[in-house]
Amino acid sequence: MEKEQRTYDETIEQHEDAQSEQASEEQVENEATQQEEKDELTLAYEKIAQLEAKLAETENRFLRLHADFDNYRRRVRLDMEAAEKYRAQSLVSDLLPILDNFERALQVQVEDEKAKSLLQGMEMVYRSLIEALKKEGVEAIESVGKPFDPHVHQAVMQVDDQNYEPNTVVEEFQKGYKLKDRVIRPAMVKVNQ
């Protein structure tokens, strides 16, 4: 009986050792599985962080492109408005020497009746031309007696005249013209020092 008891105790002990060993192996296996899961989770978090960074970069690029496109559309709209607003600039620039010639021709003093009627006809054409240009937004720049403004005047001479304030336009040699708010040709003037 004692032998049986020992065998029984040994069997139980072996069984407990086996269970303990198995529990150890399971614990090691569980720890390894947990470590693998942690590694997979860490990799997943790293992948998520990479994707979030890529998404943020893509969103930022999209916003920049959207802003660039809005700026482009605004510039195109402004360019088209300016082109419409100043569409007559080239024609007006070509007509200014003709206006100058008309003004010089109208300054001529005539005595003959035929020449007077010709002069009246030229005055009518000149007035019609001026009216047509006004409809397009062209206006002459007022100069004599006005303060000198380098944006609208081109000083070609200076004088010292006590009858005028300093930096005042004394005489106009050639009329200046504006199309709406843009100077097409500055007035050529003589300025008091």
PDB file of C-alpha atoms in Angstrom:
ATOM      1  CA  MET A   1       0.000   0.000   0.000  1.00  0.00           C
ATOM      2  CA  GLU A   2       2.742   2.292   0.775  1.00  0.00           C
ATOM      3  CA  LYS A   3       4.150   1.569  -2.603  1.00  0.00           C
ATOM      4  CA  GLU A   4       0.856   2.353  -4.193  1.00  0.00           C
ATOM      5  CA  GLN A   5       0.663   5.540  -2.195  1.00  0.00           C
ATOM      6  CA  ARG A   6       4.095   6.562  -3.380  1.00  0.00           C
ATOM      7  CA  THR A   7       3.244   5.730  -6.930  1.00  0.00           C
ATOM      8  CA  TYR A   8       0.029   7.648  -6.538  1.00  0.00           C
ATOM      9  CA  ASP A   9       1.879  10.628  -5.012  1.00  0.00           C
ATOM     10  CA  GLU A  10       4.497  10.464  -7.734  1.00  0.00           C
ATOM     11  CA  THR A  11       1.812  10.326 -10.362  1.00  0.00           C
ATOM     12  CA  ILE A  12       0.073  13.312  -8.843  1.00  0.00           C
ATOM     13  CA  GLU A  13       3.388  15.106  -8.583  1.00  0.00           C
ATOM     14  CA  GLN A  14       4.218  14.299 -12.190  1.00  0.00           C
ATOM     15  CA  HIS A  15       0.763  15.383 -13.186  1.00  0.00           C
ATOM     16  CA  GLU A  16       1.170  18.656 -11.265  1.00  0.00           C
ATOM     17  CA  ASP A  17       4.609  19.147 -12.807  1.00  0.00           C
ATOM     18  CA  ALA A  18       3.158  18.512 -16.238  1.00  0.00           C
ATOM     19  CA  GLN A  19       0.323  20.916 -15.529  1.00  0.00           C
ATOM     20  CA  SER A  20       2.785  23.472 -14.198  1.00  0.00           C
ATOM     21  CA  GLU A  21       4.964  22.979 -17.251  1.00  0.00           C
ATOM     22  CA  GLN A  22       1.946  23.223 -19.507  1.00  0.00           C
ATOM     23  CA  ALA A  23       0.805  26.369 -17.655  1.00  0.00           C
ATOM     24  CA  SER A  24       4.295  27.808 -18.081  1.00  0.00           C
ATOM     25  CA  GLU A  25       4.261  26.995 -21.761  1.00  0.00           C
ATOM     26  CA  GLU A  26       0.775  28.491 -22.089  1.00  0.00           C
ATOM     27  CA  GLN A  27       1.915  31.566 -20.186  1.00  0.00           C
ATOM     28  CA  VAL A  28       4.949  31.908 -22.461  1.00  0.00           C
ATOM     29  CA  GLU A  29       2.691  31.293 -25.447  1.00  0.00           C
ATOM     30  CA  ASN A  30       0.164  33.867 -24.138  1.00  0.00           C
ATOM     31  CA  GLU A  31       2.941  36.379 -23.561  1.00  0.00           C
ATOM     32  CA  ALA A  32       4.251  35.736 -27.071  1.00  0.00           C
ATOM     33  CA  THR A  33       0.735  36.106 -28.490  1.00  0.00           C
ATOM     34  CA  GLN A  34       0.219  39.301 -26.497  1.00  0.00           C
ATOM     35  CA  GLN A  35       3.569  40.606 -27.724  1.00  0.00           C
ATOM     36  CA  GLU A  36       2.607  39.781 -31.320  1.00  0.00           C
ATOM     37  CA  GLU A  37      -0.733  41.537 -30.825  1.00  0.00           C
ATOM     38  CA  LYS A  38       1.074  44.550 -29.335  1.00  0.00           C
ATOM     39  CA  ASP A  39       3.468  44.561 -32.295  1.00  0.00           C
ATOM     40  CA  GLU A  40       0.556  44.341 -34.737  1.00  0.00           C
ATOM     41  CA  LEU A  41      -1.263  47.094 -32.839  1.00  0.00           C
ATOM     42  CA  THR A  42       1.861  49.276 -32.877  1.00  0.00           C
ATOM     43  CA  LEU A  43       2.243  48.690 -36.616  1.00  0.00           C
ATOM     44  CA  ALA A  44      -1.439  49.520 -37.121  1.00  0.00           C
ATOM     45  CA  TYR A  45      -1.061  52.761 -35.132  1.00  0.00           C
ATOM     46  CA  GLU A  46       2.045  53.674 -37.127  1.00  0.00           C
ATOM     47  CA  LYS A  47       0.175  52.978 -40.364  1.00  0.00           C
ATOM     48  CA  ILE A  48      -2.756  55.108 -39.137  1.00  0.00           C
ATOM     49  CA  ALA A  49      -0.351  57.938 -38.240  1.00  0.00           C
ATOM     50  CA  GLN A  50       1.248  57.715 -41.698  1.00  0.00           C
ATOM     51  CA  LEU A  51      -2.146  57.752 -43.402  1.00  0.00           C
ATOM     52  CA  GLU A  52      -3.320  60.691 -41.266  1.00  0.00           C
ATOM     53  CA  ALA A  53      -0.148  62.618 -42.168  1.00  0.00           C
ATOM     54  CA  LYS A  54      -0.659  61.827 -45.844  1.00  0.00           C
ATOM     55  CA  LEU A  55      -4.316  62.887 -45.595  1.00  0.00           C
ATOM     56  CA  ALA A  56      -3.346  66.161 -43.901  1.00  0.00           C
ATOM     57  CA  GLU A  57      -0.744  66.813 -46.620  1.00  0.00           C
ATOM     58  CA  THR A  58      -3.283  66.047 -49.354  1.00  0.00           C
ATOM     59  CA  GLU A  59      -5.894  68.298 -47.726  1.00  0.00           C
ATOM     60  CA  ASN A  60      -3.316  71.084 -47.419  1.00  0.00           C
ATOM     61  CA  ARG A  61      -2.342  70.690 -51.072  1.00  0.00           C
ATOM     62  CA  PHE A  62      -6.021  70.714 -52.053  1.00  0.00           C
ATOM     63  CA  LEU A  63      -6.654  73.912 -50.074  1.00  0.00           C
ATOM     64  CA  ARG A  64      -3.625  75.594 -51.672  1.00  0.00           C
ATOM     65  CA  LEU A  65      -4.730  74.550 -55.155  1.00  0.00           C
ATOM     66  CA  HIS A  66      -8.254  75.752 -54.419  1.00  0.00           C
ATOM     67  CA  ALA A  67      -6.921  79.126 -53.238  1.00  0.00           C
ATOM     68  CA  ASP A  68      -4.652  79.364 -56.302  1.00  0.00           C
ATOM     69  CA  PHE A  69      -7.591  78.608 -58.571  1.00  0.00           C
ATOM     70  CA  ASP A  70      -9.755  81.233 -56.830  1.00  0.00           C
ATOM     71  CA  ASN A  71      -6.940  83.782 -57.289  1.00  0.00           C
ATOM     72  CA  TYR A  72      -6.612  82.786 -60.945  1.00  0.00           C
ATOM     73  CA  ARG A  73     -10.359  83.224 -61.523  1.00  0.00           C
ATOM     74  CA  ARG A  74     -10.275  86.628 -59.787  1.00  0.00           C
ATOM     75  CA  ARG A  75      -7.294  87.760 -61.908  1.00  0.00           C
ATOM     76  CA  VAL A  76      -8.982  86.596 -65.101  1.00  0.00           C
ATOM     77  CA  ARG A  77     -12.197  88.404 -64.130  1.00  0.00           C
ATOM     78  CA  LEU A  78     -10.276  91.611 -63.337  1.00  0.00           C
ATOM     79  CA  ASP A  79      -8.311  91.336 -66.583  1.00  0.00           C
ATOM     80  CA  MET A  80     -11.528  90.878 -68.546  1.00  0.00           C
ATOM     81  CA  GLU A  81     -13.138  93.840 -66.776  1.00  0.00           C
ATOM     82  CA  ALA A  82     -10.075  95.990 -67.504  1.00  0.00           C
ATOM     83  CA  ALA A  83     -10.035  94.836 -71.123  1.00  0.00           C
ATOM     84  CA  GLU A  84     -13.709  95.783 -71.449  1.00  0.00           C
ATOM     85  CA  LYS A  85     -13.254  99.059 -69.590  1.00  0.00           C
ATOM     86  CA  TYR A  86     -10.236 100.150 -71.645  1.00  0.00           C
ATOM     87  CA  ARG A  87     -11.090  98.459 -74.946  1.00  0.00           C
ATOM     88  CA  ALA A  88     -11.010 101.818 -76.759  1.00  0.00           C
ATOM     89  CA  GLN A  89      -7.537 102.785 -75.508  1.00  0.00           C
ATOM     90  CA  SER A  90      -5.695 101.793 -78.675  1.00  0.00           C
ATOM     91  CA  LEU A  91      -8.180 103.602 -80.909  1.00  0.00           C
ATOM     92  CA  VAL A  92      -8.142 106.697 -78.696  1.00  0.00           C
ATOM     93  CA  SER A  93      -4.337 106.745 -78.697  1.00  0.00           C
ATOM     94  CA  ASP A  94      -4.417 106.692 -82.499  1.00  0.00           C
ATOM     95  CA  LEU A  95      -7.019 109.491 -82.605  1.00  0.00           C
ATOM     96  CA  LEU A  96      -5.159 111.908 -80.308  1.00  0.00           C
ATOM     97  CA  PRO A  97      -2.768 113.211 -83.015  1.00  0.00           C
ATOM     98  CA  ILE A  98      -5.821 113.776 -85.235  1.00  0.00           C
ATOM     99  CA  LEU A  99      -7.453 115.814 -82.442  1.00  0.00           C
ATOM    100  CA  ASP A 100      -4.242 117.827 -82.095  1.00  0.00           C
ATOM    101  CA  ASN A 101      -4.255 118.549 -85.834  1.00  0.00           C
ATOM    102  CA  PHE A 102      -7.926 119.587 -85.700  1.00  0.00           C
ATOM    103  CA  GLU A 103      -7.173 121.990 -82.827  1.00  0.00           C
ATOM    104  CA  ARG A 104      -4.239 123.514 -84.705  1.00  0.00           C
ATOM    105  CA  ALA A 105      -6.346 123.873 -87.860  1.00  0.00           C
ATOM    106  CA  LEU A 106      -9.132 125.551 -85.883  1.00  0.00           C
ATOM    107  CA  GLN A 107      -6.630 128.119 -84.519  1.00  0.00           C
ATOM    108  CA  VAL A 108      -5.967 129.458 -88.028  1.00  0.00           C
ATOM    109  CA  GLN A 109      -7.513 132.884 -88.708  1.00  0.00           C
ATOM    110  CA  VAL A 110      -9.335 133.032 -92.048  1.00  0.00           C
ATOM    111  CA  GLU A 111     -10.837 135.978 -93.945  1.00  0.00           C
ATOM    112  CA  ASP A 112     -12.301 134.298 -97.006  1.00  0.00           C
ATOM    113  CA  GLU A 113     -15.968 133.185 -96.842  1.00  0.00           C
ATOM    114  CA  LYS A 114     -15.213 129.810 -98.383  1.00  0.00           C
ATOM    115  CA  ALA A 115     -12.463 129.235 -95.829  1.00  0.00           C
ATOM    116  CA  LYS A 116     -14.839 130.294 -93.013  1.00  0.00           C
ATOM    117  CA  SER A 117     -17.466 127.772 -94.109  1.00  0.00           C
ATOM    118  CA  LEU A 118     -14.757 125.102 -94.343  1.00  0.00           C
ATOM    119  CA  LEU A 119     -13.634 126.036 -90.836  1.00  0.00           C
ATOM    120  CA  GLN A 120     -17.235 125.742 -89.579  1.00  0.00           C
ATOM    121  CA  GLY A 121     -17.467 122.265 -91.105  1.00  0.00           C
ATOM    122  CA  MET A 122     -14.216 121.284 -89.423  1.00  0.00           C
ATOM    123  CA  GLU A 123     -15.546 122.603 -86.085  1.00  0.00           C
ATOM    124  CA  MET A 124     -18.657 120.429 -86.474  1.00  0.00           C
ATOM    125  CA  VAL A 125     -16.538 117.345 -87.202  1.00  0.00           C
ATOM    126  CA  TYR A 126     -14.263 118.206 -84.262  1.00  0.00           C
ATOM    127  CA  ARG A 127     -17.226 118.580 -81.857  1.00  0.00           C
ATOM    128  CA  SER A 128     -18.705 115.289 -83.088  1.00  0.00           C
ATOM    129  CA  LEU A 129     -15.394 113.551 -82.548  1.00  0.00           C
ATOM    130  CA  ILE A 130     -15.075 115.034 -79.035  1.00  0.00           C
ATOM    131  CA  GLU A 131     -18.645 113.910 -78.168  1.00  0.00           C
ATOM    132  CA  ALA A 132     -17.988 110.378 -79.426  1.00  0.00           C
ATOM    133  CA  LEU A 133     -14.821 110.211 -77.335  1.00  0.00           C
ATOM    134  CA  LYS A 134     -16.676 111.514 -74.251  1.00  0.00           C
ATOM    135  CA  LYS A 135     -19.220 108.711 -74.641  1.00  0.00           C
ATOM    136  CA  GLU A 136     -16.334 106.244 -74.421  1.00  0.00           C
ATOM    137  CA  GLY A 137     -15.050 107.937 -71.253  1.00  0.00           C
ATOM    138  CA  VAL A 138     -12.287 110.070 -72.773  1.00  0.00           C
ATOM    139  CA  GLU A 139     -11.730 113.471 -71.231  1.00  0.00           C
ATOM    140  CA  ALA A 140      -9.083 116.164 -71.535  1.00  0.00           C
ATOM    141  CA  ILE A 141      -6.843 116.766 -68.526  1.00  0.00           C
ATOM    142  CA  GLU A 142      -7.219 120.278 -67.131  1.00  0.00           C
ATOM    143  CA  SER A 143      -3.772 121.759 -66.632  1.00  0.00           C
ATOM    144  CA  VAL A 144      -3.308 125.552 -66.698  1.00  0.00           C
ATOM    145  CA  GLY A 145      -3.572 127.034 -63.208  1.00  0.00           C
ATOM    146  CA  LYS A 146      -3.681 123.598 -61.576  1.00  0.00           C
ATOM    147  CA  PRO A 147      -1.002 122.189 -59.259  1.00  0.00           C
ATOM    148  CA  PHE A 148       1.572 120.098 -61.096  1.00  0.00           C
ATOM    149  CA  ASP A 149       0.786 116.363 -60.819  1.00  0.00           C
ATOM    150  CA  PRO A 150       3.428 114.024 -62.266  1.00  0.00           C
ATOM    151  CA  HIS A 151       0.733 111.382 -62.806  1.00  0.00           C
ATOM    152  CA  VAL A 152      -1.078 113.514 -65.383  1.00  0.00           C
ATOM    153  CA  HIS A 153       1.467 116.181 -66.372  1.00  0.00           C
ATOM    154  CA  GLN A 154       4.807 115.988 -68.120  1.00  0.00           C
ATOM    155  CA  ALA A 155       6.914 119.053 -67.303  1.00  0.00           C
ATOM    156  CA  VAL A 156       8.984 120.136 -70.286  1.00  0.00           C
ATOM    157  CA  MET A 157       9.888 123.627 -69.023  1.00  0.00           C
ATOM    158  CA  GLN A 158      10.138 125.584 -65.792  1.00  0.00           C
ATOM    159  CA  VAL A 159       9.697 129.321 -65.341  1.00  0.00           C
ATOM    160  CA  ASP A 160       9.835 131.782 -62.475  1.00  0.00           C
ATOM    161  CA  ASP A 161       6.549 133.708 -62.702  1.00  0.00           C
ATOM    162  CA  GLN A 162       5.336 135.795 -59.726  1.00  0.00           C
ATOM    163  CA  ASN A 163       1.731 135.628 -61.013  1.00  0.00           C
ATOM    164  CA  TYR A 164       1.477 131.901 -60.206  1.00  0.00           C
ATOM    165  CA  GLU A 165       1.941 129.840 -57.072  1.00  0.00           C
ATOM    166  CA  PRO A 166       5.018 127.602 -56.942  1.00  0.00           C
ATOM    167  CA  ASN A 167       4.586 124.194 -58.576  1.00  0.00           C
ATOM    168  CA  THR A 168       1.640 125.409 -60.662  1.00  0.00           C
ATOM    169  CA  VAL A 169       1.118 124.717 -64.353  1.00  0.00           C
ATOM    170  CA  VAL A 170       1.618 127.985 -66.266  1.00  0.00           C
ATOM    171  CA  GLU A 171       1.157 126.868 -69.861  1.00  0.00           C
ATOM    172  CA  GLU A 172       0.046 123.759 -71.735  1.00  0.00           C
ATOM    173  CA  PHE A 173       1.934 122.774 -74.890  1.00  0.00           C
ATOM    174  CA  GLN A 174      -0.018 119.620 -75.661  1.00  0.00           C
ATOM    175  CA  LYS A 175      -3.305 118.451 -74.157  1.00  0.00           C
ATOM    176  CA  GLY A 176      -3.337 115.356 -72.030  1.00  0.00           C
ATOM    177  CA  TYR A 177      -6.185 112.830 -72.068  1.00  0.00           C
ATOM    178  CA  LYS A 178      -7.616 110.213 -69.737  1.00  0.00           C
ATOM    179  CA  LEU A 179      -9.747 107.200 -70.587  1.00  0.00           C
ATOM    180  CA  LYS A 180     -11.967 106.744 -67.544  1.00  0.00           C
ATOM    181  CA  ASP A 181      -9.351 106.744 -64.751  1.00  0.00           C
ATOM    182  CA  ARG A 182      -6.299 105.810 -66.852  1.00  0.00           C
ATOM    183  CA  VAL A 183      -3.989 108.465 -68.318  1.00  0.00           C
ATOM    184  CA  ILE A 184      -3.578 107.816 -72.029  1.00  0.00           C
ATOM    185  CA  ARG A 185      -1.301 110.752 -72.667  1.00  0.00           C
ATOM    186  CA  PRO A 186       0.026 113.174 -70.040  1.00  0.00           C
ATOM    187  CA  ALA A 187      -0.284 116.885 -70.727  1.00  0.00           C
ATOM    188  CA  MET A 188       3.008 118.527 -71.768  1.00  0.00           C
ATOM    189  CA  VAL A 189       3.271 121.630 -69.590  1.00  0.00           C
ATOM    190  CA  LYS A 190       5.401 124.523 -68.375  1.00  0.00           C
ATOM    191  CA  VAL A 191       5.589 124.668 -64.559  1.00  0.00           C
ATOM    192  CA  ASN A 192       6.267 127.589 -62.230  1.00  0.00           C
ATOM    193  CA  GLN A 193       9.194 127.009 -59.860  1.00  0.00           C
TER     194      GLN A 193
END
